[in-house]
Every structure is written in structure tokens, then in C-alpha cells.
C-alpha atoms as a printed R data frame, in Angstrom:
    type eleno elety resid chain resno       x       y       z
1   ATOM     1    CA   UNK     A     1 -84.967 -98.582   6.089
2   ATOM     2    CA   UNK     A     2 -85.215 -95.473   8.225
3   ATOM     3    CA   UNK     A     3 -81.559 -95.801   9.149
4   ATOM     4    CA   UNK     A     4 -80.659 -96.015   5.449
5   ATOM     5    CA   UNK     A     5 -82.609 -92.830   4.630
6   ATOM     6    CA   UNK     A     6 -80.910 -91.033   7.499
7   ATOM     7    CA   UNK     A     7 -77.448 -92.024   6.298
8   ATOM     8    CA   UNK     A     8 -78.222 -90.859   2.724
9   ATOM     9    CA   UNK     A     9 -79.567 -87.521   3.999
10  ATOM    10    CA   UNK     A    10 -76.475 -87.000   6.181
11  ATOM    11    CA   UNK     A    11 -74.141 -87.740   3.246
12  ATOM    12    CA   UNK     A    12 -76.028 -85.269   1.035
13  ATOM    13    CA   UNK     A    13 -75.795 -82.481   3.601
14  ATOM    14    CA   UNK     A    14 -72.085 -83.192   4.148
15  ATOM    15    CA   UNK     A    15 -71.362 -82.999   0.413
16  ATOM    16    CA   UNK     A    16 -73.265 -79.724   0.082
17  ATOM    17    CA   UNK     A    17 -71.233 -78.215   2.957
18  ATOM    18    CA   UNK     A    18 -67.959 -79.179   1.323
19  ATOM    19    CA   UNK     A    19 -68.984 -77.567  -1.977
20  ATOM    20    CA   UNK     A    20 -69.954 -74.304  -0.255
21  ATOM    21    CA   UNK     A    21 -66.705 -74.276   1.713
22  ATOM    22    CA   UNK     A    22 -64.711 -74.780  -1.470
23  ATOM    23    CA   UNK     A    23 -66.504 -71.899  -3.177
24  ATOM    24    CA   UNK     A    24 -65.901 -69.647  -0.188
25  ATOM    25    CA   UNK     A    25 -62.184 -70.550  -0.096
26  ATOM    26    CA   UNK     A    26 -61.852 -69.756  -3.817
27  ATOM    27    CA   UNK     A    27 -63.199 -66.240  -3.328
28  ATOM    28    CA   UNK     A    28 -60.787 -65.531  -0.467
29  ATOM    29    CA   UNK     A    29 -57.741 -66.789  -2.447
30  ATOM    30    CA   UNK     A    30 -58.681 -64.739  -5.491
31  ATOM    31    CA   UNK     A    31 -58.902 -61.596  -3.412
32  ATOM    32    CA   UNK     A    32 -55.458 -62.296  -1.916
33  ATOM    33    CA   UNK     A    33 -53.936 -62.714  -5.386
34  ATOM    34    CA   UNK     A    34 -55.373 -59.423  -6.583
35  ATOM    35    CA   UNK     A    35 -53.934 -57.627  -3.588
36  ATOM    36    CA   UNK     A    36 -50.511 -59.106  -4.354
37  ATOM    37    CA   UNK     A    37 -50.706 -57.882  -7.959
38  ATOM    38    CA   UNK     A    38 -51.575 -54.378  -6.783
39  ATOM    39    CA   UNK     A    39 -48.526 -54.328  -4.499
40  ATOM    40    CA   UNK     A    40 -46.261 -55.523  -7.316
41  ATOM    41    CA   UNK     A    41 -47.334 -52.893  -9.838
42  ATOM    42    CA   UNK     A    42 -46.922 -50.077  -7.327
43  ATOM    43    CA   UNK     A    43 -43.397 -51.089  -6.282
44  ATOM    44    CA   UNK     A    44 -41.404 -48.073  -5.139
45  ATOM    45    CA   UNK     A    45 -38.432 -47.136  -7.344
46  ATOM    46    CA   UNK     A    46 -39.558 -48.962 -10.508
47  ATOM    47    CA   UNK     A    47 -38.291 -47.411 -13.716
48  ATOM    48    CA   UNK     A    48 -39.070 -47.603 -17.412
49  ATOM    49    CA   UNK     A    49 -35.356 -47.216 -18.157
50  ATOM    50    CA   UNK     A    50 -32.956 -49.017 -15.858
51  ATOM    51    CA   UNK     A    51 -29.214 -48.345 -15.884
52  ATOM    52    CA   UNK     A    52 -26.426 -50.553 -14.549
53  ATOM    53    CA   UNK     A    53 -22.643 -50.458 -14.629
54  ATOM    54    CA   UNK     A    54 -19.873 -53.046 -14.405
55  ATOM    55    CA   UNK     A    55 -16.609 -52.032 -12.711
56  ATOM    56    CA   UNK     A    56 -13.176 -53.154 -13.770
57  ATOM    57    CA   UNK     A    57 -10.853 -54.917 -11.320
58  ATOM    58    CA   UNK     A    58 -10.314 -51.708  -9.321
59  ATOM    59    CA   UNK     A    59 -13.796 -51.928  -7.818
60  ATOM    60    CA   UNK     A    60 -16.490 -49.377  -7.118
61  ATOM    61    CA   UNK     A    61 -14.601 -47.810  -4.194
62  ATOM    62    CA   UNK     A    62 -11.260 -47.361  -5.980
63  ATOM    63    CA   UNK     A    63 -11.288 -43.604  -5.197
64  ATOM    64    CA   UNK     A    64 -10.754 -43.136  -8.943
65  ATOM    65    CA   UNK     A    65 -12.766 -43.558 -12.154
66  ATOM    66    CA   UNK     A    66 -14.929 -46.523 -11.059
67  ATOM    67    CA   UNK     A    67 -16.011 -44.559  -8.001
68  ATOM    68    CA   UNK     A    68 -16.573 -41.449 -10.095
69  ATOM    69    CA   UNK     A    69 -18.804 -43.423 -12.483
70  ATOM    70    CA   UNK     A    70 -20.806 -44.883  -9.589
71  ATOM    71    CA   UNK     A    71 -21.236 -41.446  -8.016
72  ATOM    72    CA   UNK     A    72 -22.588 -40.208 -11.346
73  ATOM    73    CA   UNK     A    73 -25.003 -43.126 -11.646
74  ATOM    74    CA   UNK     A    74 -26.218 -42.593  -8.083
75  ATOM    75    CA   UNK     A    75 -26.807 -38.904  -8.798
76  ATOM    76    CA   UNK     A    76 -28.752 -39.814 -11.941
77  ATOM    77    CA   UNK     A    77 -30.875 -42.300 -10.021
78  ATOM    78    CA   UNK     A    78 -31.630 -39.851  -7.223
79  ATOM    79    CA   UNK     A    79 -32.555 -37.196  -9.778
80  ATOM    80    CA   UNK     A    80 -35.231 -39.523 -11.153
81  ATOM    81    CA   UNK     A    81 -36.478 -40.831  -7.809
82  ATOM    82    CA   UNK     A    82 -34.916 -44.267  -8.150
83  ATOM    83    CA   UNK     A    83 -33.009 -46.409  -5.676
84  ATOM    84    CA   UNK     A    84 -30.160 -48.906  -5.829
85  ATOM    85    CA   UNK     A    85 -31.458 -52.193  -7.190
86  ATOM    86    CA   UNK     A    86 -34.664 -50.568  -8.405
87  ATOM    87    CA   UNK     A    87 -33.707 -48.390 -11.358
88  ATOM    88    CA   UNK     A    88 -29.916 -48.392 -11.117
89  ATOM    89    CA   UNK     A    89 -27.182 -50.662  -9.778
90  ATOM    90    CA   UNK     A    90 -23.608 -51.844 -10.252
91  ATOM    91    CA   UNK     A    91 -21.795 -55.162 -10.510
92  ATOM    92    CA   UNK     A    92 -18.285 -55.366  -9.115
93  ATOM    93    CA   UNK     A    93 -15.600 -57.342 -10.919
94  ATOM    94    CA   UNK     A    94 -12.720 -59.004  -9.112
95  ATOM    95    CA   UNK     A    95 -10.885 -59.826 -12.345
96  ATOM    96    CA   UNK     A    96 -11.470 -60.000 -16.103
97  ATOM    97    CA   UNK     A    97 -13.358 -63.307 -15.882
98  ATOM    98    CA   UNK     A    98 -16.208 -61.409 -14.161
99  ATOM    99    CA   UNK     A    99 -16.785 -58.808 -16.890
100 ATOM   100    CA   UNK     A   100 -19.032 -60.726 -19.274
101 ATOM   101    CA   UNK     A   101 -21.001 -62.652 -16.588
102 ATOM   102    CA   UNK     A   102 -21.694 -59.380 -14.741
103 ATOM   103    CA   UNK     A   103 -22.970 -57.719 -17.898
104 ATOM   104    CA   UNK     A   104 -25.067 -60.747 -18.802
105 ATOM   105    CA   UNK     A   105 -26.678 -60.723 -15.362
106 ATOM   106    CA   UNK     A   106 -27.600 -57.042 -15.629
107 ATOM   107    CA   UNK     A   107 -29.129 -57.560 -19.075
108 ATOM   108    CA   UNK     A   108 -31.151 -60.537 -17.824
109 ATOM   109    CA   UNK     A   109 -32.352 -58.399 -14.916
110 ATOM   110    CA   UNK     A   110 -33.847 -55.948 -17.427
111 ATOM   111    CA   UNK     A   111 -31.262 -53.187 -17.289
112 ATOM   112    CA   UNK     A   112 -31.769 -51.201 -20.493
113 ATOM   113    CA   UNK     A   113 -28.355 -49.501 -20.453
114 ATOM   114    CA   UNK     A   114 -25.174 -51.129 -19.157
115 ATOM   115    CA   UNK     A   115 -21.897 -49.222 -18.766
116 ATOM   116    CA   UNK     A   116 -18.515 -50.932 -18.930
117 ATOM   117    CA   UNK     A   117 -16.156 -48.820 -16.821
118 ATOM   118    CA   UNK     A   118 -12.694 -48.893 -18.325
119 ATOM   119    CA   UNK     A   119 -10.955 -50.033 -21.501
120 ATOM   120    CA   UNK     A   120 -10.346 -53.472 -19.982
121 ATOM   121    CA   UNK     A   121 -14.028 -54.269 -20.625
122 ATOM   122    CA   UNK     A   122 -13.767 -53.676 -24.387
123 ATOM   123    CA   UNK     A   123 -13.993 -57.354 -25.393
124 ATOM   124    CA   UNK     A   124 -16.871 -58.043 -23.017
125 ATOM   125    CA   UNK     A   125 -18.854 -55.024 -24.247
126 ATOM   126    CA   UNK     A   126 -18.227 -56.012 -27.869
127 ATOM   127    CA   UNK     A   127 -19.580 -59.509 -27.246
128 ATOM   128    CA   UNK     A   128 -22.580 -58.609 -25.089
129 ATOM   129    CA   UNK     A   129 -23.647 -55.830 -27.472
130 ATOM   130    CA   UNK     A   130 -23.615 -58.249 -30.396
131 ATOM   131    CA   UNK     A   131 -25.669 -60.783 -28.433
132 ATOM   132    CA   UNK     A   132 -28.240 -58.164 -27.340
133 ATOM   133    CA   UNK     A   133 -28.853 -55.731 -30.221
134 ATOM   134    CA   UNK     A   134 -31.963 -54.266 -28.559
135 ATOM   135    CA   UNK     A   135 -30.067 -53.207 -25.417
136 ATOM   136    CA   UNK     A   136 -28.015 -50.035 -24.962
137 ATOM   137    CA   UNK     A   137 -24.376 -50.221 -23.874
138 ATOM   138    CA   UNK     A   138 -21.653 -47.678 -23.170
139 ATOM   139    CA   UNK     A   139 -17.943 -48.036 -22.560
140 ATOM   140    CA   UNK     A   140 -15.582 -45.594 -20.889
141 ATOM   141    CA   UNK     A   141 -12.041 -44.896 -22.129
142 ATOM   142    CA   UNK     A   142 -12.084 -46.758 -25.421
143 ATOM   143    CA   UNK     A   143 -14.060 -47.165 -28.638
144 ATOM   144    CA   UNK     A   144 -16.296 -50.097 -29.549
145 ATOM   145    CA   UNK     A   145 -17.754 -49.883 -33.041
146 ATOM   146    CA   UNK     A   146 -21.313 -51.144 -32.707
147 ATOM   147    CA   UNK     A   147 -24.681 -49.463 -33.394
148 ATOM   148    CA   UNK     A   148 -25.891 -50.013 -29.816
149 ATOM   149    CA   UNK     A   149 -22.689 -48.892 -28.047
150 ATOM   150    CA   UNK     A   150 -21.786 -45.318 -27.051
151 ATOM   151    CA   UNK     A   151 -18.025 -44.844 -26.646
152 ATOM   152    CA   UNK     A   152 -17.078 -42.296 -23.966
153 ATOM   153    CA   UNK     A   153 -13.569 -40.879 -24.288
154 ATOM   154    CA   UNK     A   154 -11.623 -38.030 -22.696
155 ATOM   155    CA   UNK     A   155  -8.718 -35.747 -23.609
156 ATOM   156    CA   UNK     A   156  -6.630 -37.103 -20.713
157 ATOM   157    CA   UNK     A   157  -3.394 -35.937 -22.333
158 ATOM   158    CA   UNK     A   158  -4.512 -32.310 -22.105
159 ATOM   159    CA   UNK     A   159  -5.358 -32.488 -18.397
160 ATOM   160    CA   UNK     A   160  -2.158 -34.420 -17.734
161 ATOM   161    CA   UNK     A   161  -0.153 -31.690 -19.464
162 ATOM   162    CA   UNK     A   162  -1.494 -29.196 -16.932
163 ATOM   163    CA   UNK     A   163  -0.533 -31.444 -14.022
164 ATOM   164    CA   UNK     A   164   2.965 -31.645 -15.515
165 ATOM   165    CA   UNK     A   165   3.169 -27.853 -15.482
166 ATOM   166    CA   UNK     A   166   2.084 -27.800 -11.832
167 ATOM   167    CA   UNK     A   167   4.575 -30.523 -10.866
168 ATOM   168    CA   UNK     A   168   7.479 -28.797 -12.622
169 ATOM   169    CA   UNK     A   169   6.751 -25.562 -10.818
170 ATOM   170    CA   UNK     A   170   6.442 -27.290  -7.443
171 ATOM   171    CA   UNK     A   171   9.469 -29.604  -7.466
172 ATOM   172    CA   UNK     A   172  12.595 -28.701  -5.532
173 ATOM   173    CA   UNK     A   173  14.658 -31.587  -6.914
174 ATOM   174    CA   UNK     A   174  13.749 -31.381 -10.613
175 ATOM   175    CA   UNK     A   175  12.846 -35.061 -10.349
176 ATOM   176    CA   UNK     A   176   9.270 -36.243 -10.900
177 ATOM   177    CA   UNK     A   177   7.598 -39.632 -11.056
178 ATOM   178    CA   UNK     A   178   4.786 -41.163 -13.106
179 ATOM   179    CA   UNK     A   179   3.106 -44.384 -11.950
180 ATOM   180    CA   UNK     A   180   0.796 -46.006 -14.490
181 ATOM   181    CA   UNK     A   181  -1.547 -48.951 -14.083
182 ATOM   182    CA   UNK     A   182  -1.433 -51.026 -17.274
183 ATOM   183    CA   UNK     A   183   1.041 -50.016 -19.988
184 ATOM   184    CA   UNK     A   184  -1.484 -49.272 -22.734
185 ATOM   185    CA   UNK     A   185  -2.443 -46.665 -25.308
186 ATOM   186    CA   UNK     A   186  -4.829 -45.036 -22.850
187 ATOM   187    CA   UNK     A   187  -2.406 -44.690 -19.948
188 ATOM   188    CA   UNK     A   188   0.332 -43.619 -22.355
189 ATOM   189    CA   UNK     A   189  -1.829 -40.536 -22.982
190 ATOM   190    CA   UNK     A   190  -1.524 -39.603 -19.296
191 ATOM   191    CA   UNK     A   191   2.208 -40.295 -19.346
192 ATOM   192    CA   UNK     A   192   2.911 -38.357 -22.556
193 ATOM   193    CA   UNK     A   193   0.865 -35.331 -21.538
194 ATOM   194    CA   UNK     A   194   2.438 -35.189 -18.086
195 ATOM   195    CA   UNK     A   195   6.012 -35.336 -19.374
196 ATOM   196    CA   UNK     A   196   5.251 -32.767 -22.091
197 ATOM   197    CA   UNK     A   197   3.788 -30.334 -19.553
198 ATOM   198    CA   UNK     A   198   6.713 -30.709 -17.158
199 ATOM   199    CA   UNK     A   199   9.362 -30.299 -19.850
200 ATOM   200    CA   UNK     A   200   7.558 -27.281 -21.293
201 ATOM   201    CA   UNK     A   201   8.392 -25.554 -18.008
202 ATOM   202    CA   UNK     A   202  11.874 -27.068 -17.655
203 ATOM   203    CA   UNK     A   203  13.310 -29.182 -20.518
204 ATOM   204    CA   UNK     A   204  15.988 -30.561 -18.170
205 ATOM   205    CA   UNK     A   205  13.560 -31.996 -15.665
206 ATOM   206    CA   UNK     A   206  13.739 -35.778 -15.065
207 ATOM   207    CA   UNK     A   207  10.637 -37.976 -15.041
208 ATOM   208    CA   UNK     A   208  10.867 -41.548 -13.718
209 ATOM   209    CA   UNK     A   209   8.184 -43.656 -15.458
210 ATOM   210    CA   UNK     A   210   7.045 -47.031 -14.103
211 ATOM   211    CA   UNK     A   211   3.959 -49.242 -14.484
212 ATOM   212    CA   UNK     A   212   2.274 -51.446 -11.885
213 ATOM   213    CA   UNK     A   213   0.847 -53.917 -14.414
214 ATOM   214    CA   UNK     A   214  -2.706 -53.664 -13.052
215 ATOM   215    CA   UNK     A   215  -5.161 -51.199 -11.524
216 ATOM   216    CA   UNK     A   216  -5.747 -52.992  -8.236
217 ATOM   217    CA   UNK     A   217  -2.499 -53.646  -6.335
218 ATOM   218    CA   UNK     A   218  -1.957 -50.815  -3.867
219 ATOM   219    CA   UNK     A   219   0.976 -52.774  -2.426
220 ATOM   220    CA   UNK     A   220   2.809 -52.683  -5.754
221 ATOM   221    CA   UNK     A   221   1.947 -49.012  -6.198
222 ATOM   222    CA   UNK     A   222   3.433 -48.291  -2.778
223 ATOM   223    CA   UNK     A   223   6.612 -50.207  -3.602
224 ATOM   224    CA   UNK     A   224   7.150 -48.251  -6.821
225 ATOM   225    CA   UNK     A   225   6.517 -44.952  -5.035
226 ATOM   226    CA   UNK     A   226   9.012 -45.930  -2.334
227 ATOM   227    CA   UNK     A   227  11.763 -46.360  -4.913
228 ATOM   228    CA   UNK     A   228  10.874 -43.104  -6.684
229 ATOM   229    CA   UNK     A   229  10.857 -40.990  -3.515
230 ATOM   230    CA   UNK     A   230  14.108 -42.628  -2.380
231 ATOM   231    CA   UNK     A   231  15.672 -41.690  -5.721
232 ATOM   232    CA   UNK     A   232  14.826 -38.028  -5.208
233 ATOM   233    CA   UNK     A   233  11.422 -37.528  -6.832
234 ATOM   234    CA   UNK     A   234   9.308 -35.162  -4.767
235 ATOM   235    CA   UNK     A   235   6.123 -35.126  -6.907
236 ATOM   236    CA   UNK     A   236   4.534 -38.297  -8.336
237 ATOM   237    CA   UNK     A   237   1.571 -38.336 -10.725
238 ATOM   238    CA   UNK     A   238  -0.344 -41.617 -10.709
239 ATOM   239    CA   UNK     A   239  -2.756 -42.997 -13.265
240 ATOM   240    CA   UNK     A   240  -3.199 -46.401 -11.706
241 ATOM   241    CA   UNK     A   241  -6.721 -46.648 -10.328
242 ATOM   242    CA   UNK     A   242  -6.840 -48.374  -6.940
243 ATOM   243    CA   UNK     A   243  -3.119 -49.203  -7.246
244 ATOM   244    CA   UNK     A   244  -2.520 -45.458  -6.957
245 ATOM   245    CA   UNK     A   245  -3.731 -45.617  -3.364
246 ATOM   246    CA   UNK     A   246  -0.338 -47.131  -2.583
247 ATOM   247    CA   UNK     A   247   1.384 -43.986  -3.867
248 ATOM   248    CA   UNK     A   248  -0.658 -41.899  -1.435
249 ATOM   249    CA   UNK     A   249   0.086 -44.337   1.374
250 ATOM   250    CA   UNK     A   250   3.847 -44.040   0.861
251 ATOM   251    CA   UNK     A   251   3.787 -40.261   0.592
252 ATOM   252    CA   UNK     A   252   1.807 -40.021   3.836
253 ATOM   253    CA   UNK     A   253   4.172 -42.431   5.583
254 ATOM   254    CA   UNK     A   254   7.133 -40.264   4.622
255 ATOM   255    CA   UNK     A   255   5.330 -37.070   5.607
256 ATOM   256    CA   UNK     A   256   4.444 -38.524   8.985
257 ATOM   257    CA   UNK     A   257   8.107 -39.345   9.633
258 ATOM   258    CA   UNK     A   258   9.271 -35.892   8.539
259 ATOM   259    CA   UNK     A   259   6.650 -33.131   8.532
260 ATOM   260    CA   UNK     A   260   9.060 -30.658   6.963
261 ATOM   261    CA   UNK     A   261   9.702 -32.800   3.903
262 ATOM   262    CA   UNK     A   262   8.203 -31.360   0.712
263 ATOM   263    CA   UNK     A   263   6.598 -34.386  -0.922
264 ATOM   264    CA   UNK     A   264   3.466 -34.616  -3.070
265 ATOM   265    CA   UNK     A   265   1.137 -36.824  -5.103
266 ATOM   266    CA   UNK     A   266  -0.973 -35.777  -8.070
267 ATOM   267    CA   UNK     A   267  -4.282 -37.629  -8.124
268 ATOM   268    CA   UNK     A   268  -6.316 -38.744 -11.106
269 ATOM   269    CA   UNK     A   269  -9.875 -38.992 -12.454
270 ATOM   270    CA   UNK     A   270 -11.508 -37.329  -9.424
271 ATOM   271    CA   UNK     A   271 -10.315 -34.786  -6.867
272 ATOM   272    CA   UNK     A   272  -8.208 -36.945  -4.536
273 ATOM   273    CA   UNK     A   273  -7.553 -34.238  -1.981
274 ATOM   274    CA   UNK     A   274  -9.050 -36.316   0.841
275 ATOM   275    CA   UNK     A   275  -6.748 -39.243   0.051
276 ATOM   276    CA   UNK     A   276  -3.745 -36.998   0.796
277 ATOM   277    CA   UNK     A   277  -4.778 -35.888   4.285
278 ATOM   278    CA   UNK     A   278  -2.243 -36.673   7.016
279 ATOM   279    CA   UNK     A   279  -2.693 -34.809  10.305
280 ATOM   280    CA   UNK     A   280  -2.464 -31.065   9.683
281 ATOM   281    CA   UNK     A   281  -0.915 -31.645   6.261
282 ATOM   282    CA   UNK     A   282  -2.035 -32.830   2.851
283 ATOM   283    CA   UNK     A   283   0.242 -34.457   0.270
284 ATOM   284    CA   UNK     A   284  -2.150 -34.016  -2.670
285 ATOM   285    CA   UNK     A   285  -0.756 -31.238  -4.838
286 ATOM   286    CA   UNK     A   286  -3.636 -31.384  -7.315
287 ATOM   287    CA   UNK     A   287  -5.626 -33.934  -9.332
288 ATOM   288    CA   UNK     A   288  -6.374 -34.374 -13.013
289 ATOM   289    CA   UNK     A   289 -10.153 -34.502 -12.850
290 ATOM   290    CA   UNK     A   290 -11.890 -36.560 -15.513
291 ATOM   291    CA   UNK     A   291 -15.656 -36.081 -15.311
292 ATOM   292    CA   UNK     A   292 -16.675 -39.697 -15.719
293 ATOM   293    CA   UNK     A   293 -19.562 -38.923 -13.373
294 ATOM   294    CA   UNK     A   294 -21.098 -36.241 -15.605
295 ATOM   295    CA   UNK     A   295 -20.585 -38.353 -18.733
296 ATOM   296    CA   UNK     A   296 -22.531 -41.212 -17.102
297 ATOM   297    CA   UNK     A   297 -25.344 -38.819 -16.187
298 ATOM   298    CA   UNK     A   298 -25.450 -37.318 -19.689
299 ATOM   299    CA   UNK     A   299 -25.534 -40.645 -21.540
300 ATOM   300    CA   UNK     A   300 -28.104 -42.097 -19.109
301 ATOM   301    CA   UNK     A   301 -30.394 -39.132 -19.669
302 ATOM   302    CA   UNK     A   302 -30.027 -39.464 -23.417
303 ATOM   303    CA   UNK     A   303 -31.061 -43.101 -23.172
304 ATOM   304    CA   UNK     A   304 -33.980 -42.272 -20.912
305 ATOM   305    CA   UNK     A   305 -35.203 -39.658 -23.397
306 ATOM   306    CA   UNK     A   306 -34.983 -42.032 -26.332
307 ATOM   307    CA   UNK     A   307 -31.896 -40.291 -27.730
308 ATOM   308    CA   UNK     A   308 -29.206 -42.840 -26.865
309 ATOM   309    CA   UNK     A   309 -26.034 -42.031 -28.878
310 ATOM   310    CA   UNK     A   310 -25.426 -45.575 -30.096
311 ATOM   311    CA   UNK     A   311 -22.546 -45.884 -32.536
312 ATOM   312    CA   UNK     A   312 -21.146 -42.481 -31.548
313 ATOM   313    CA   UNK     A   313 -17.769 -41.580 -30.044
314 ATOM   314    CA   UNK     A   314 -18.188 -38.902 -27.371
315 ATOM   315    CA   UNK     A   315 -15.109 -36.839 -26.482
316 ATOM   316    CA   UNK     A   316 -14.924 -34.789 -23.279
317 ATOM   317    CA   UNK     A   317 -12.050 -32.302 -22.989
318 ATOM   318    CA   UNK     A   318 -10.917 -28.943 -21.637
319 ATOM   319    CA   UNK     A   319 -13.315 -27.034 -23.884
320 ATOM   320    CA   UNK     A   320 -16.466 -28.496 -22.301
321 ATOM   321    CA   UNK     A   321 -14.909 -28.976 -18.832
322 ATOM   322    CA   UNK     A   322 -14.955 -32.749 -19.237
323 ATOM   323    CA   UNK     A   323 -11.323 -32.529 -18.134
324 ATOM   324    CA   UNK     A   324  -9.960 -30.213 -15.441
325 ATOM   325    CA   UNK     A   325  -7.435 -29.758 -12.674
326 ATOM   326    CA   UNK     A   326  -8.275 -29.466  -8.972
327 ATOM   327    CA   UNK     A   327  -7.274 -26.422  -6.938
328 ATOM   328    CA   UNK     A   328  -8.428 -27.745  -3.567
329 ATOM   329    CA   UNK     A   329  -5.069 -27.690  -1.755
330 ATOM   330    CA   UNK     A   330  -4.655 -23.919  -1.627
331 ATOM   331    CA   UNK     A   331  -1.551 -24.146   0.555
332 ATOM   332    CA   UNK     A   332   0.408 -26.300  -1.910
333 ATOM   333    CA   UNK     A   333  -1.256 -25.293  -5.173
334 ATOM   334    CA   UNK     A   334  -0.176 -21.671  -5.034
335 ATOM   335    CA   UNK     A   335  -1.551 -18.711  -6.951
336 ATOM   336    CA   UNK     A   336   1.641 -18.680  -9.024
337 ATOM   337    CA   UNK     A   337   1.064 -22.291 -10.091
338 ATOM   338    CA   UNK     A   338  -2.614 -21.646 -10.795
339 ATOM   339    CA   UNK     A   339  -1.785 -18.658 -13.003
340 ATOM   340    CA   UNK     A   340   0.769 -20.612 -15.028
341 ATOM   341    CA   UNK     A   341  -1.571 -23.592 -15.427
342 ATOM   342    CA   UNK     A   342  -4.387 -21.347 -16.655
343 ATOM   343    CA   UNK     A   343  -2.053 -19.728 -19.197
344 ATOM   344    CA   UNK     A   344  -1.087 -23.114 -20.618
345 ATOM   345    CA   UNK     A   345  -4.741 -24.171 -20.556
346 ATOM   346    CA   UNK     A   346  -5.650 -21.267 -22.827
347 ATOM   347    CA   UNK     A   347  -2.795 -22.132 -25.185
348 ATOM   348    CA   UNK     A   348  -4.140 -25.671 -25.509
349 ATOM   349    CA   UNK     A   349  -7.720 -24.503 -26.044
350 ATOM   350    CA   UNK     A   350  -6.594 -21.966 -28.654
351 ATOM   351    CA   UNK     A   351  -4.615 -24.570 -30.533
352 ATOM   352    CA   UNK     A   352  -1.249 -22.920 -29.854
353 ATOM   353    CA   UNK     A   353  -0.066 -26.105 -28.147
354 ATOM   354    CA   UNK     A   354  -0.793 -29.562 -29.494
355 ATOM   355    CA   UNK     A   355  -0.363 -31.984 -26.617
356 ATOM   356    CA   UNK     A   356   1.208 -35.353 -27.501
357 ATOM   357    CA   UNK     A   357  -0.818 -38.504 -26.920
358 ATOM   358    CA   UNK     A   358   1.828 -41.146 -27.621
359 ATOM   359    CA   UNK     A   359   5.494 -41.692 -26.832
360 ATOM   360    CA   UNK     A   360   6.426 -41.069 -30.469
361 ATOM   361    CA   UNK     A   361   4.523 -37.771 -30.449
362 ATOM   362    CA   UNK     A   362   6.195 -36.887 -27.136
363 ATOM   363    CA   UNK     A   363   9.628 -37.478 -28.615
364 ATOM   364    CA   UNK     A   364   8.876 -35.107 -31.515
365 ATOM   365    CA   UNK     A   365   7.403 -32.573 -29.023
366 ATOM   366    CA   UNK     A   366  10.573 -32.634 -26.902
367 ATOM   367    CA   UNK     A   367  12.808 -32.117 -29.934
368 ATOM   368    CA   UNK     A   368  11.020 -28.831 -30.632
369 ATOM   369    CA   UNK     A   369  11.441 -27.429 -27.123
């Protein structure tokens, strides 16, 4: 009997110990959870308005408009104390099949505004905007008619006209080249403006026009430039995104072989002076600067402030310095060229010159010269 009482007493004490231990463990776990919640809510770089962008096939380091857009988004993020992946980010596309999945991923990751960089993303932006009416979207270089999409456009033809003036004044052969990416309405604006500017200086000047077919193949861009330089062109203007890097590569190869040869490239979208550096020389005559970076900053700030311009078409041109021409290469871009370019710039701003945007408009423009 005594042994039975002892066993019962031992079992009771053991059960009581287990209950107390369980209660103690519960208090410790609860405290740990609360600490985790505190850490989560104080995460560095969190933002009430997150902005992302999707590149086209040229990639974020294309040294052209994708890179310009990313530089603008980085500047916006830094201005507001944010960091990559925590307030702003980008998704890189290898080809068109990546556009919609990249945008979908950014929306699912709570990005309030998503930019599509380039007209190639028009269909993807149209679809994702329809699927997500409460999100903000913006597209560069084309127009998407939707209440939650801001369309960012530029007067590329006007800036290209000025580069045509510079090229015509610089050439020694009266032969110029234009290398486009995709033969499209947008790139035709660059082409038409460039030819109009060159022929306004010299109606007899020749312009060789060729298209790569994409914005990514530097090898194809280099091949086209090789043929143009071999045929006598000494200044080539490219509007080909990353494919335009091949034009620079060929010009630098030729300059390296013959330092005395006068040969130049005109860059696009951002100042591409650095891309033209070769030893003590630089083959970048000038660049048609399109301020994609400042447009990204402006639209992002509007969204942040609750003033997103959904459904609007924003146009950046010479008047508001959304378009410009670089004067970085002071040795090649002479004071004489700068003076002439500025004179034509004023004529455009005053309405004395209407720059053509299409090949049909260019044809009519040339007939009046």
C-alpha cells in the first residue's frame, strides 16, 4: 500500500513539473515572436510607394535608354532613402517572352508603379494594366490608352535634326550613315530628323540608312558599320540600343589602325562620350540626349505624391530640355558646329522649322530645300 501511494505521489509531481515547463516554454516563444515582428516592421528601406522597371531586350547596361531609365530610378530611390530591392528594382528581359512575366512578378511583389522601357513592351503593358486596374504603369516611347498608364514620349526627331546638322558640318566625304535598331515608327523619327538636319546644311549630302532588326546584337551593328565606313561614310548616327555598341567598336578599331583617320559616331539617348574613348582619341562626335532618366524621376514622384498622370501622354522636347545634344567632345564638336546647332535649335523652338517625323514628311521636306 505504501509503495502504491509513493508511485501516485511521484506521478502527480511529475505531471505538475511538465505543466509548469510547458507554460514557461510558451512565454519564451511568445517573446521571440514579438521580437521578430518588431524587426520586420522596422526593415530598412521599406517604402509606401515602390517603383520597378522592366527592360527591353537591350538590358539594363545597354549604355542607352534602358541604362538611362535605371540611372533615373536609382537616383529617385536614393533621393527617398530607399535601396535596390527595398523600394525600387528592375527586371531584365532577354527577349519579348520575358516582358509580361517580369511585370507580373513586380506587381505580385507589391510594386505600385511599373515602367516598361521601350515601345516593344506596349502589348505587355496593355495587358498587365488591364489585369491590375489599381496599379500604376508607365511606358516609354509609345502610347498606351489606359486610365492607369502614363505614356512617356520624346521629340526625338528634333534632337536628331540637330545631330544631322553637326554631322553635315563635320564630314569630309559628304557621306553619312544611320544605323537603326528595329524599323518602326519610333526609330523612323530618328532617321527622318537626322537626314533632314544634314540636308538642311547640304542638300547633296548622302545618307546610308540600314537597320539591324533588333536592339541587342552588337555584332550585327558592327558589321553594318564596317560596310558603311568602307563605303566612305565618316560619321554614323546610331539609334540601335545595345546593337549600337557595335558601331562604336568598329569606329574604334579603325581609329586604332589609323590615328589620323577622321571617323566618328553619334550616340543616342544618353551622352555616349565614354563609349568612344580609344587611347588619346575619342570617336564620339556628339550624342542625341533623351532624358529618360529625368522622366522616370518625374513620373515616380508624381505617383509617390498621389498625382500619378494615368491616361496622360507626356511629351518631352527641346523646349523643356527633355531632348538635347551633348557637347562633351570639345576637340571634335567645335565652336563653329555648336554655334550652327544652336541657331537651328532656336529655329525649331520658334516654329520656323517643322522637323519631319516620317519618311513621307521627310520627302516633302527635301522637296522644299
